[in-house]
Short mmCIF file of C-alpha atoms and ligand atoms in Angstrom, two decimals:
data_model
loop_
_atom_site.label_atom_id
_atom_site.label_comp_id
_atom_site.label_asym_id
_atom_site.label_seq_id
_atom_site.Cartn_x
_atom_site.Cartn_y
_atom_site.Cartn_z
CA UNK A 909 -59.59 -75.42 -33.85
CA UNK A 910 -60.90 -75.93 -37.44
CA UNK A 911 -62.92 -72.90 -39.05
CA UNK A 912 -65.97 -73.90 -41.35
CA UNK A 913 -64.17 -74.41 -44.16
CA UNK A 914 -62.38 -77.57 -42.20
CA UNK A 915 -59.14 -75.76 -42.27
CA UNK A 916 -57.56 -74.78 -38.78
CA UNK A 917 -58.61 -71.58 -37.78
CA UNK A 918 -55.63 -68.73 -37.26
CA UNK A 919 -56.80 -67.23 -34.14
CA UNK A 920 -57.58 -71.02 -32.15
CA UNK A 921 -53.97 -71.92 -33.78
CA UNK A 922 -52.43 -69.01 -32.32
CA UNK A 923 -54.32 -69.09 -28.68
CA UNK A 924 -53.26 -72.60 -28.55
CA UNK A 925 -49.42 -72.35 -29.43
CA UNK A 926 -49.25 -68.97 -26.75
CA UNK A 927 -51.30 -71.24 -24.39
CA UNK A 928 -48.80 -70.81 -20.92
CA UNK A 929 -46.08 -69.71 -22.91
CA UNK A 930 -44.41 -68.07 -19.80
CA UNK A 931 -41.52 -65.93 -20.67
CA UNK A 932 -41.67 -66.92 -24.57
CA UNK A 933 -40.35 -63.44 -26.51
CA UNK A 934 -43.07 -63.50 -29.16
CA UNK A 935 -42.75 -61.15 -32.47
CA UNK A 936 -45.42 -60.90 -34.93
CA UNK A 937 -44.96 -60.26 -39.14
CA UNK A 938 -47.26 -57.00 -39.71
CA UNK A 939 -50.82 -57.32 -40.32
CA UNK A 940 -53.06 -60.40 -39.67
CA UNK A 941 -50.43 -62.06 -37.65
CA UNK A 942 -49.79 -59.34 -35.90
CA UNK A 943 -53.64 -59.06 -34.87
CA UNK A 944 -53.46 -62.46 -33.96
CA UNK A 945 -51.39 -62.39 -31.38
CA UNK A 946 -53.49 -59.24 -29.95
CA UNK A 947 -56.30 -61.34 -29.75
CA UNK A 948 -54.50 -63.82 -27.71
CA UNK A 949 -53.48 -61.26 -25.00
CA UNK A 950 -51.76 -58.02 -25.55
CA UNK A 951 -48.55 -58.17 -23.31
CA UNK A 952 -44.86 -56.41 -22.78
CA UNK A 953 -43.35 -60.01 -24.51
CA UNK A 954 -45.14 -58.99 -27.59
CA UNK A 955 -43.59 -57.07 -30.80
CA UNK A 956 -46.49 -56.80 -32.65
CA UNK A 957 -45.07 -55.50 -36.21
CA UNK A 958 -46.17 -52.36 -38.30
CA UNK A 959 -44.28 -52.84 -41.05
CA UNK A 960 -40.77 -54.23 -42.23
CA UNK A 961 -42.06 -56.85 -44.65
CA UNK A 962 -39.80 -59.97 -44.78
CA UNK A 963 -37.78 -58.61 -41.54
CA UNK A 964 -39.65 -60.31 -38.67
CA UNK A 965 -37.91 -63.98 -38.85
CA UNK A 966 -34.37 -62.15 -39.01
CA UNK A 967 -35.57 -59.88 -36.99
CA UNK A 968 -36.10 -62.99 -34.48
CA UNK A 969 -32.61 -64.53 -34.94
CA UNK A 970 -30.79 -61.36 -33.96
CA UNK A 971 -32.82 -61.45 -30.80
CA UNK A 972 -32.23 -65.29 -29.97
CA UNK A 973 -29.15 -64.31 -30.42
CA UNK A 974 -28.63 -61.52 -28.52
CA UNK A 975 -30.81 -63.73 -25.33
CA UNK A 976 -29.51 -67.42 -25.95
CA UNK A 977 -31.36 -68.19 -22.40
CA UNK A 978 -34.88 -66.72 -24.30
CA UNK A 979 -37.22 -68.92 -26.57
CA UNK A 980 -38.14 -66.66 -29.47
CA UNK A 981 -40.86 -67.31 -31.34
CA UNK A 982 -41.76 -65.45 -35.21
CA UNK A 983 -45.20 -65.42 -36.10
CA UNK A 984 -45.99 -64.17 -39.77
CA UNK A 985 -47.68 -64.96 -42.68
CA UNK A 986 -46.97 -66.83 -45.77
CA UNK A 987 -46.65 -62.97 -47.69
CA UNK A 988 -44.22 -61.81 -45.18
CA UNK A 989 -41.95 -65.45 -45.19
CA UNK A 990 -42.09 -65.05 -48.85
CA UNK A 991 -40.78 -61.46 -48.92
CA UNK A 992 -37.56 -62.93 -47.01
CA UNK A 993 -36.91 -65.91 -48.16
CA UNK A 994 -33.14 -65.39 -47.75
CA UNK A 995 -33.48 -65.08 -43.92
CA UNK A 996 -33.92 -68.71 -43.94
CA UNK A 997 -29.95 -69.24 -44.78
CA UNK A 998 -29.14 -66.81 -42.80
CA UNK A 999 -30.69 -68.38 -39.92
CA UNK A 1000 -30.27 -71.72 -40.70
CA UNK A 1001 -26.05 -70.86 -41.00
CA UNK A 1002 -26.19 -69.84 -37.40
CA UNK A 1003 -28.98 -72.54 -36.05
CA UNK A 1004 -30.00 -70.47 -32.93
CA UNK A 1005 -31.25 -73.17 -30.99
CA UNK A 1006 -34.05 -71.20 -29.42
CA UNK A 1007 -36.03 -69.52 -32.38
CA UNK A 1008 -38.63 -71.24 -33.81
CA UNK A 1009 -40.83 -69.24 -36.86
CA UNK A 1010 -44.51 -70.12 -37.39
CA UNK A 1011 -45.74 -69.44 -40.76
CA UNK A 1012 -49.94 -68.89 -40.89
CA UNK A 1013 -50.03 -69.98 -44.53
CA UNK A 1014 -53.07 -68.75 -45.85
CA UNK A 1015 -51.95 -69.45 -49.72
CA UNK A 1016 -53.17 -65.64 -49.72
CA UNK A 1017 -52.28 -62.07 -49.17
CA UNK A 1018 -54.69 -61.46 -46.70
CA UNK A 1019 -54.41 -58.01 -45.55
CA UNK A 1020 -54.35 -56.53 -48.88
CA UNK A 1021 -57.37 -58.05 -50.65
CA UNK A 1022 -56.66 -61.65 -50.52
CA UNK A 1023 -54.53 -62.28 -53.69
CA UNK A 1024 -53.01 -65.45 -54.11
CA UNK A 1025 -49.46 -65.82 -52.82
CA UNK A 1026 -46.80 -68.27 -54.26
CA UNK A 1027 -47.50 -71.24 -51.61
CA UNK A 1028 -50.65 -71.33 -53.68
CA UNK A 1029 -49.26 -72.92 -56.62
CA UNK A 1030 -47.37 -75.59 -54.65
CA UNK A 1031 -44.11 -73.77 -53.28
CA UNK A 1032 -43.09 -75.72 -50.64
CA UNK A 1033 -42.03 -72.95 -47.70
CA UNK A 1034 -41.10 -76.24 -45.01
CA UNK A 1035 -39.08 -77.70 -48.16
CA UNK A 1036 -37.07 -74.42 -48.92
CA UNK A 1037 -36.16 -74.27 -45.09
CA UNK A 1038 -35.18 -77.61 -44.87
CA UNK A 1039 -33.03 -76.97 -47.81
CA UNK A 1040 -31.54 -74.04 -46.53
CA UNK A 1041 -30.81 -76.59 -43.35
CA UNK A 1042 -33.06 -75.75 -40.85
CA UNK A 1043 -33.69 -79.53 -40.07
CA UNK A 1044 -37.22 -79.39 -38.33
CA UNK A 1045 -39.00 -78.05 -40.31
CA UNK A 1046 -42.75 -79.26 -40.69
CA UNK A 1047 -45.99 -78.63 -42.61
CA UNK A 1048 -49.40 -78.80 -40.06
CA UNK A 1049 -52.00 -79.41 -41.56
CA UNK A 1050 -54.76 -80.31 -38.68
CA UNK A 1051 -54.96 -79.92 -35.14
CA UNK A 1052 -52.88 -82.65 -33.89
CA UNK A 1053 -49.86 -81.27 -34.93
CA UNK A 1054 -50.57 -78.04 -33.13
CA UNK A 1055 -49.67 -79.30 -29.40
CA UNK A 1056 -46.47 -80.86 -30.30
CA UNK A 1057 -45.35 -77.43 -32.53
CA UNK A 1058 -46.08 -75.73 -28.82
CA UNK A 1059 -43.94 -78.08 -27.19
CA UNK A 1060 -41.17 -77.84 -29.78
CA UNK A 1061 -41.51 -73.87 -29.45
CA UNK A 1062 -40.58 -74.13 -25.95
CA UNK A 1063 -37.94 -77.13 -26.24
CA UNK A 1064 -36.23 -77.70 -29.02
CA UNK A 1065 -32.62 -77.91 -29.50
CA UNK A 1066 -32.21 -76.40 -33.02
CA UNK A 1067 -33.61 -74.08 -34.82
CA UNK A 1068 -37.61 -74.75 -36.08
CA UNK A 1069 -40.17 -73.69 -38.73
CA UNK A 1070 -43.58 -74.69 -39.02
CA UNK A 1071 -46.06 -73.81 -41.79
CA UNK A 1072 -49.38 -74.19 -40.74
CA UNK A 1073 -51.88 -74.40 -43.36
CA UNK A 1074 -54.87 -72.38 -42.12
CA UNK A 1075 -58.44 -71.12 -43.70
CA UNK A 1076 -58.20 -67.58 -45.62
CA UNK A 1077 -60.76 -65.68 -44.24
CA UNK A 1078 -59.96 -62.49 -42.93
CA UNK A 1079 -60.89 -62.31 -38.94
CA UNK A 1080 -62.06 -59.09 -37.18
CA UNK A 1081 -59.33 -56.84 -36.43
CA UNK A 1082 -57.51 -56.42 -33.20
CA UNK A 1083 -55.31 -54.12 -33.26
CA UNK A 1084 -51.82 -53.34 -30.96
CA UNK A 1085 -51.19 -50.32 -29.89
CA UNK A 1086 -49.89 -48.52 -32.80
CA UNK A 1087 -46.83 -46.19 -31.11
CA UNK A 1088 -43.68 -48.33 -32.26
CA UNK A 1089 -41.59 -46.68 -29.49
CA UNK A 1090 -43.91 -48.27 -26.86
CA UNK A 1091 -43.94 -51.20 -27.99
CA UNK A 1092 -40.21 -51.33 -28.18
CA UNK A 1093 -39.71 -50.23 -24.92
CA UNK A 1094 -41.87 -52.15 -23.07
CA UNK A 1095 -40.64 -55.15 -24.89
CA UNK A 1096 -36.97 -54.44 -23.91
CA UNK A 1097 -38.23 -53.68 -20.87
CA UNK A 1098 -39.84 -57.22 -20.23
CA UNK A 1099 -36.25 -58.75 -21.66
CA UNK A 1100 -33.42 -56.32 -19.59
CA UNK A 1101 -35.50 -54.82 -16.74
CA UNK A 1102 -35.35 -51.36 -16.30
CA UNK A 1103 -31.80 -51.16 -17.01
CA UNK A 1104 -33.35 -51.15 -20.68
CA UNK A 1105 -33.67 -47.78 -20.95
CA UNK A 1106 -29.90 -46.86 -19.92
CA UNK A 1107 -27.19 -46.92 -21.29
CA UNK A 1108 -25.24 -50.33 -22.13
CA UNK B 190 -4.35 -50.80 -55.44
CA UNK B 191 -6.08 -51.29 -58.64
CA UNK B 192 -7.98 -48.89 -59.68
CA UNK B 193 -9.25 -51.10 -62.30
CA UNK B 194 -10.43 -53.92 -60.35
CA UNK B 195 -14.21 -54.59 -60.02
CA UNK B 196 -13.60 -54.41 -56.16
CA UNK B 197 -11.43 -51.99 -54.40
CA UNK B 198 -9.70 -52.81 -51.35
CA UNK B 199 -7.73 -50.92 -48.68
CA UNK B 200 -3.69 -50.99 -49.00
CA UNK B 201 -2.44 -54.03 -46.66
CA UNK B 202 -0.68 -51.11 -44.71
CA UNK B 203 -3.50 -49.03 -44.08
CA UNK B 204 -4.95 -49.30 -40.77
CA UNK B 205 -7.90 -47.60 -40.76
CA UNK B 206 -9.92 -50.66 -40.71
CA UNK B 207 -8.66 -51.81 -37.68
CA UNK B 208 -8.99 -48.39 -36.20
CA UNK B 209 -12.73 -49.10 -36.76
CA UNK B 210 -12.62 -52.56 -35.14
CA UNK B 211 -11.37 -51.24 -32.26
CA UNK B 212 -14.10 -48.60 -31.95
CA UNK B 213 -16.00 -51.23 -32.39
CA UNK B 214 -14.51 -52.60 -29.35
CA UNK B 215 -14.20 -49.69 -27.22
CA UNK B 216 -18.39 -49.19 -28.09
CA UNK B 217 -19.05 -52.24 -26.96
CA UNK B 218 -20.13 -53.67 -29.97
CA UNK B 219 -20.79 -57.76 -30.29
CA UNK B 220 -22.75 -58.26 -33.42
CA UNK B 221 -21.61 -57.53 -36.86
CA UNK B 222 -24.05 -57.79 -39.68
CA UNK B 223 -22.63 -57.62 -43.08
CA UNK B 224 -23.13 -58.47 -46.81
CA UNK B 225 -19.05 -58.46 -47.76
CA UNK B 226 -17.63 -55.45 -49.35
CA UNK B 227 -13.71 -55.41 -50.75
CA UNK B 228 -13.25 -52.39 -48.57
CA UNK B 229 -14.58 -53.97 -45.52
CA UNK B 230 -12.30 -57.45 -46.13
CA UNK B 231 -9.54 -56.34 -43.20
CA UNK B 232 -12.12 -55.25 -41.07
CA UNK B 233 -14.26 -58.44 -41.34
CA UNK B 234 -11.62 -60.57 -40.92
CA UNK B 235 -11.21 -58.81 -37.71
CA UNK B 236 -14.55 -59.38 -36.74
CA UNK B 237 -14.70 -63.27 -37.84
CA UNK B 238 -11.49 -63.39 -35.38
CA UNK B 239 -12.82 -61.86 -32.39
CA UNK B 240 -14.68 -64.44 -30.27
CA UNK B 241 -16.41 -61.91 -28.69
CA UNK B 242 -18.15 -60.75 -32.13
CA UNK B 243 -20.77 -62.59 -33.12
CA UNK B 244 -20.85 -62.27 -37.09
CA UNK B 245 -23.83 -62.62 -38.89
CA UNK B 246 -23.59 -62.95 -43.07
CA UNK B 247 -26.63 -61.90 -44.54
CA UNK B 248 -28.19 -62.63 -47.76
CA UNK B 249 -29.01 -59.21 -48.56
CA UNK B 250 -28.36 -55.94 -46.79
CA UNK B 251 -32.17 -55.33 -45.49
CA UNK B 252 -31.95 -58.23 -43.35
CA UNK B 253 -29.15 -57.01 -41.04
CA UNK B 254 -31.73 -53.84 -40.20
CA UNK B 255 -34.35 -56.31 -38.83
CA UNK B 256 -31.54 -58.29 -37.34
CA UNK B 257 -29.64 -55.78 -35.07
CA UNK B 258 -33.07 -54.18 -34.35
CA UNK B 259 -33.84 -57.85 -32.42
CA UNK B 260 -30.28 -57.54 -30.86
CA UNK B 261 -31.15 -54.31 -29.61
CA UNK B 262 -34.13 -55.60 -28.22
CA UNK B 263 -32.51 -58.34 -26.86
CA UNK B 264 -29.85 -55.87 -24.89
CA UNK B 265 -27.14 -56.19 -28.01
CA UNK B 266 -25.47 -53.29 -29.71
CA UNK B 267 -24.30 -53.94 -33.21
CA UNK B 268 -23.36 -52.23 -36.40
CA UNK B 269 -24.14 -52.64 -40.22
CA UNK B 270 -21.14 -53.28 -42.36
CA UNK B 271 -22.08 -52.95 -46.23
CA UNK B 272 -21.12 -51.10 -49.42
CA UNK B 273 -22.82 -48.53 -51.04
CA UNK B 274 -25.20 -50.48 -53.41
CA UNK B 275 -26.53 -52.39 -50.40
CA UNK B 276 -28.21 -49.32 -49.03
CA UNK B 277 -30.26 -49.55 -51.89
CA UNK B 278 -31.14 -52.76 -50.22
CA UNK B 279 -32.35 -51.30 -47.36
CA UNK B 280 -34.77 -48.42 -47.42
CA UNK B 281 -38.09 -49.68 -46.63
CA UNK B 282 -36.25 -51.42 -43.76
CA UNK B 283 -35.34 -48.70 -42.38
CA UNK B 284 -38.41 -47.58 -41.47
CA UNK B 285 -38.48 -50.51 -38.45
CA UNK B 286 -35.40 -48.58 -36.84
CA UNK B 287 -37.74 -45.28 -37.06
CA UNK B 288 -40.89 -46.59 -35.77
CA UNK B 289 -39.29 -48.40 -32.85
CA UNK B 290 -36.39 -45.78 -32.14
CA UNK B 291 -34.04 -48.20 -32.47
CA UNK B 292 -29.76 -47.44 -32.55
CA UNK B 293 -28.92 -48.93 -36.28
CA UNK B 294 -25.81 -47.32 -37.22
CA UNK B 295 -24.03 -48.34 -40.51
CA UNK B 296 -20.46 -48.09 -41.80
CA UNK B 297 -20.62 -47.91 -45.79
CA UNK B 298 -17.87 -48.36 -47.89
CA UNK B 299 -18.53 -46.09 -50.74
CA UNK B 300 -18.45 -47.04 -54.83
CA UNK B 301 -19.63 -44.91 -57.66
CA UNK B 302 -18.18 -42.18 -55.89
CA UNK B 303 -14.97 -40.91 -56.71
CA UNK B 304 -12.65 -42.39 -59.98
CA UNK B 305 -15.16 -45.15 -60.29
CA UNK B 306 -14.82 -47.85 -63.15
CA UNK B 307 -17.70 -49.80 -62.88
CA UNK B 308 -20.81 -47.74 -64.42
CA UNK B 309 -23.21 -50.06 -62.44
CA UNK B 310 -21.78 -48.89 -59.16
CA UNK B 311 -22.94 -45.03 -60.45
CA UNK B 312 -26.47 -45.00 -59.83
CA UNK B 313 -26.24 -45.85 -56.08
CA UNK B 314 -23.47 -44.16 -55.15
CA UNK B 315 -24.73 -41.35 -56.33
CA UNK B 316 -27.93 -41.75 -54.35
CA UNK B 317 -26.36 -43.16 -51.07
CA UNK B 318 -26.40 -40.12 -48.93
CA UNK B 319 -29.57 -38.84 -50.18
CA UNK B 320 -31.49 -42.13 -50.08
CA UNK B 321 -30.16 -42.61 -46.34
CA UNK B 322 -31.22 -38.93 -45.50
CA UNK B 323 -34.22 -39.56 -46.96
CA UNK B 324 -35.05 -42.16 -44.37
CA UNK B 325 -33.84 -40.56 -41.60
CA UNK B 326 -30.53 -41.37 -41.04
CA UNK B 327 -28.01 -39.18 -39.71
CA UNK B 328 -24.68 -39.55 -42.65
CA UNK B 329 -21.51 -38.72 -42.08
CA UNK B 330 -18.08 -38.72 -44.26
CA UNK B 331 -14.50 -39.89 -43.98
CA UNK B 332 -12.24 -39.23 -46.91
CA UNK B 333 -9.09 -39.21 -45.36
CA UNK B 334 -7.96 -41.89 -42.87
CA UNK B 335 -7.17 -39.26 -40.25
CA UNK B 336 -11.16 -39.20 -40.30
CA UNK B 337 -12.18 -42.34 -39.61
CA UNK B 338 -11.66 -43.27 -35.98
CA UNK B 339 -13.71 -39.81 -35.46
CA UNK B 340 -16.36 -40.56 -37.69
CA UNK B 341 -17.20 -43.96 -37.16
CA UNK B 342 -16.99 -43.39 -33.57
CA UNK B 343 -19.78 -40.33 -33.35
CA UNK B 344 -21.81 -42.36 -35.90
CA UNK B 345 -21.54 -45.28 -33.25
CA UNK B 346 -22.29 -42.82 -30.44
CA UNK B 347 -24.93 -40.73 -32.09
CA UNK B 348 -27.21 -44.05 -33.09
CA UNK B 349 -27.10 -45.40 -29.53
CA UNK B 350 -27.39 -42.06 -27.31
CA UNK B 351 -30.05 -40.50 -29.52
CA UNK B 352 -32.32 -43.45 -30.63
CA UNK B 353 -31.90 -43.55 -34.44
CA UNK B 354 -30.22 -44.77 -38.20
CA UNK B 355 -26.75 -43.27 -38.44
CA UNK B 356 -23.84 -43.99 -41.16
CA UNK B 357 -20.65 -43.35 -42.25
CA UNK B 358 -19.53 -43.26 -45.39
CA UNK B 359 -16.17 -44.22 -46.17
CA UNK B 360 -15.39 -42.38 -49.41
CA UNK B 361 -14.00 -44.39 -52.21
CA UNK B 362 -11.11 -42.01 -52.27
CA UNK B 363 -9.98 -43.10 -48.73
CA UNK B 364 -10.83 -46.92 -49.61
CA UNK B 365 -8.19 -46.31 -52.78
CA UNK B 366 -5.69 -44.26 -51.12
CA UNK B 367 -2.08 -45.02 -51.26
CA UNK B 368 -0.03 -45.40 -48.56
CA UNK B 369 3.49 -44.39 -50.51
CA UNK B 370 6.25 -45.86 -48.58
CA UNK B 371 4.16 -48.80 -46.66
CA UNK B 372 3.38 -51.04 -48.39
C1 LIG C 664 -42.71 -53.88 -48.53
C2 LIG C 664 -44.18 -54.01 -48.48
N1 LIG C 664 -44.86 -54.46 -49.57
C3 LIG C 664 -46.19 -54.59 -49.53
C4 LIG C 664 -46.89 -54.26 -48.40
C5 LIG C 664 -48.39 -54.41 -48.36
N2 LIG C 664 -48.78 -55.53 -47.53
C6 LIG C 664 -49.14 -55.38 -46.23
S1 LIG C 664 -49.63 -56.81 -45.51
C7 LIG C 664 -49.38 -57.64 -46.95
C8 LIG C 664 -49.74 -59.08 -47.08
C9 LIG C 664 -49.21 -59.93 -46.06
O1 LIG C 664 -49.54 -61.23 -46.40
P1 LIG C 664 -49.26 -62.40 -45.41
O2 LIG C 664 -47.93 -62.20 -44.78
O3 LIG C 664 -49.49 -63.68 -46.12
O4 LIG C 664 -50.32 -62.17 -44.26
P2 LIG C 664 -51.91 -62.49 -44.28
O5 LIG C 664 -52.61 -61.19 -44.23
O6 LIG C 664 -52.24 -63.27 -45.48
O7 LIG C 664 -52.11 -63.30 -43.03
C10 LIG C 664 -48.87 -56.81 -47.94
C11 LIG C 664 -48.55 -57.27 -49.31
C12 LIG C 664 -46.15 -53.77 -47.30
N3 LIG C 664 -46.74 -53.41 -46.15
N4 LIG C 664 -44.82 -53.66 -47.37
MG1 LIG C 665 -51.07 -64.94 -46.10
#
């Protein structure tokens, strides 16, 4: 799971924590997050997204709202968490119990040249959650704390954030399909049946 | 009212806001996003009261256009309550409702827009309508109260049978309008 730099590797961190994830609702912060989860499997239960910046962990708690039986899981980068920073009170103020938000802290902007992000000069994203009162919230930092995040994804009885600390390099791309009206529909789809695409 | 206070706020006797809430109600409608506005007060309250609402207080406006897109994924129809500056907010997060085709419609309670008093409401209540247009959103008026109920309920109908932003504005003449003899 660790890339040569001894850091864990995105994509192995990402394969692992989607590893039998069965129904888990899975949405992805645009750009190397989003290819991430590509890589692990392209599939209906995925919202890759395009764009949005700081939208995708709110974006998660009005789901996990809206489907209290559904685990959600967020997936985004360090840039993206940054960019939204309030969406940790917000969430935290309504503790879904079923939404959990990754961070893939790369201390960098990857996607757009690799300029250094905040977390880079010691802001603490786990501490800023936690202080917002989103009570598990935890910092990885090698691959043992990987199978117990997955576990937590899919059974935990509060809200959860991780921030996984992960090498910078930017990976090959793999890329979602790009139409966001497919990949909206198909993901409702997977959620409400076909009934989706009538009216409610 | 005031028409010198920083916020304005409906007369207690006017009931257009809870004309809204029960559009609201009639549409279906079970999640309420909102940074507060004055003008919205009656109507929130309504919303906080209503079991059957789930209320959602955001930090800033952008966040409740990634929100109700998830609840809309998630089988949930909801509506953005906000006032006029917190469109400004919102315009690059608009473009998620566009890509996906998502229903996001917004009511807006308007400042900087008609016997304002507070020069920093100007600038984006000037811009409201065309900034919203701008990304795509379908914008409709009320000015009078007898408008409302109408407006609010064919922006509510137009975002979730055609796929897309919509808004109404409620004009800041309508959110300071007298009721002479109620109240
Ligand atoms: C509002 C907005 N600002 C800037 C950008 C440009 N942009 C796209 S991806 C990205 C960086 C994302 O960084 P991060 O979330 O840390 O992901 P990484 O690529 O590092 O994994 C930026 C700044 C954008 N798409 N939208
Ligand atoms: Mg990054």
């Amino acid at each position: 799971m660790l890339a040569a730099s001894g850091k864990l590797d995105r994509r192995a961190v990402v394969n692992a924590l989607l590893a039998d994830r069965g129904d888990l609702l899975v949405i992805a912060g645009l750009g190397a997050p989003a290819w991430d989860i590509t890589a692990a499997g392209d599939c209906p239960t995925n919202l890759p997204l395009w764009g949005g910046m700081g939208g995708a962990a709110v974006m998660g708690l009005g789901l996990a709202l809206a489907q209290p039986t559904r685990r959600v899981l967020v997936i985004t980068g360090d840039g993206e968490a940054l960019m939204g920073l309030g969406a940790l009170a917000t969430i935290a103020t309504k503790q879904p119990p079923n939404l959990s938000i990754v961070v893939l802290d790369n201390e960098h902007y990857g996607e757009t040249g690799g300029q250094e992000t905040a977390t880079k000069h010691g802001v603490d994203l786990a501490a800023i959650a936690r202080g917002a009162g989103i009570a598990d919230a935890r910092t990885i930092t090698t691959p043992d704390g990987i199978a117990p995040l997955r576990e937590a994804i899919h059974t935990a009885a509060g809200p959860t954030l991780a921030v996984i600390k992960i090498d910078a390099a930017n990976l090959p791309l793999k890329l979602p399909p790009r139409e966001g009206a497919y990949l909206a529909a198909r993901f409702r789809e997977a959620i409400l049946g076909p009934q989706a695409h009538h009216q409610l | 009212m005031d028409r010198d206070a920083l916020e304005m706020r409906p007369d207690a006797a006017a009931d257009w806001p809870d004309r809204i809430y029960a559009v609201l109600k009639a549409q279906n409608i079970t999640q309420v996003a909102l940074v507060p506005d004055a003008g919205h007060s009656r109507l929130i309250k309504r919303c906080l009261a209503d079991n059957a609402i789930t209320v959602v207080t955001l930090t800033t406006e952008e966040e409740g256009i990634a929100l109700l897109s998830g609840a809309w994924m998630g089988g949930v129809k909801g509506v953005l309550l906000m006032q006029s500056s917190g469109v400004g907010n919102c315009i690059n997060m608009l473009s998620l409702p566009i890509l996906h085709r998502t229903p996001m419609p917004m009511i807006v309670t308007m400042r900087g827009d008609y016997g304002e008093f507070n020069p920093a409401q100007i600038p984006m209540g000037n811009a409201t309508q065309t900034v919203l247009e701008a990304m795509g959103t379908l914008v409709r008026r009320a000015d009078v109260p007898e408008d409302v109920e109408a407006c609010v309920d064919a922006t509510i109908r137009m975002a979730f049978n055609t796929y897309r932003p919509t808004a109404t504005l409620l004009g800041q003449r309508l959110i300071g309008a007298k009721t002479f003899g109620k109240d």
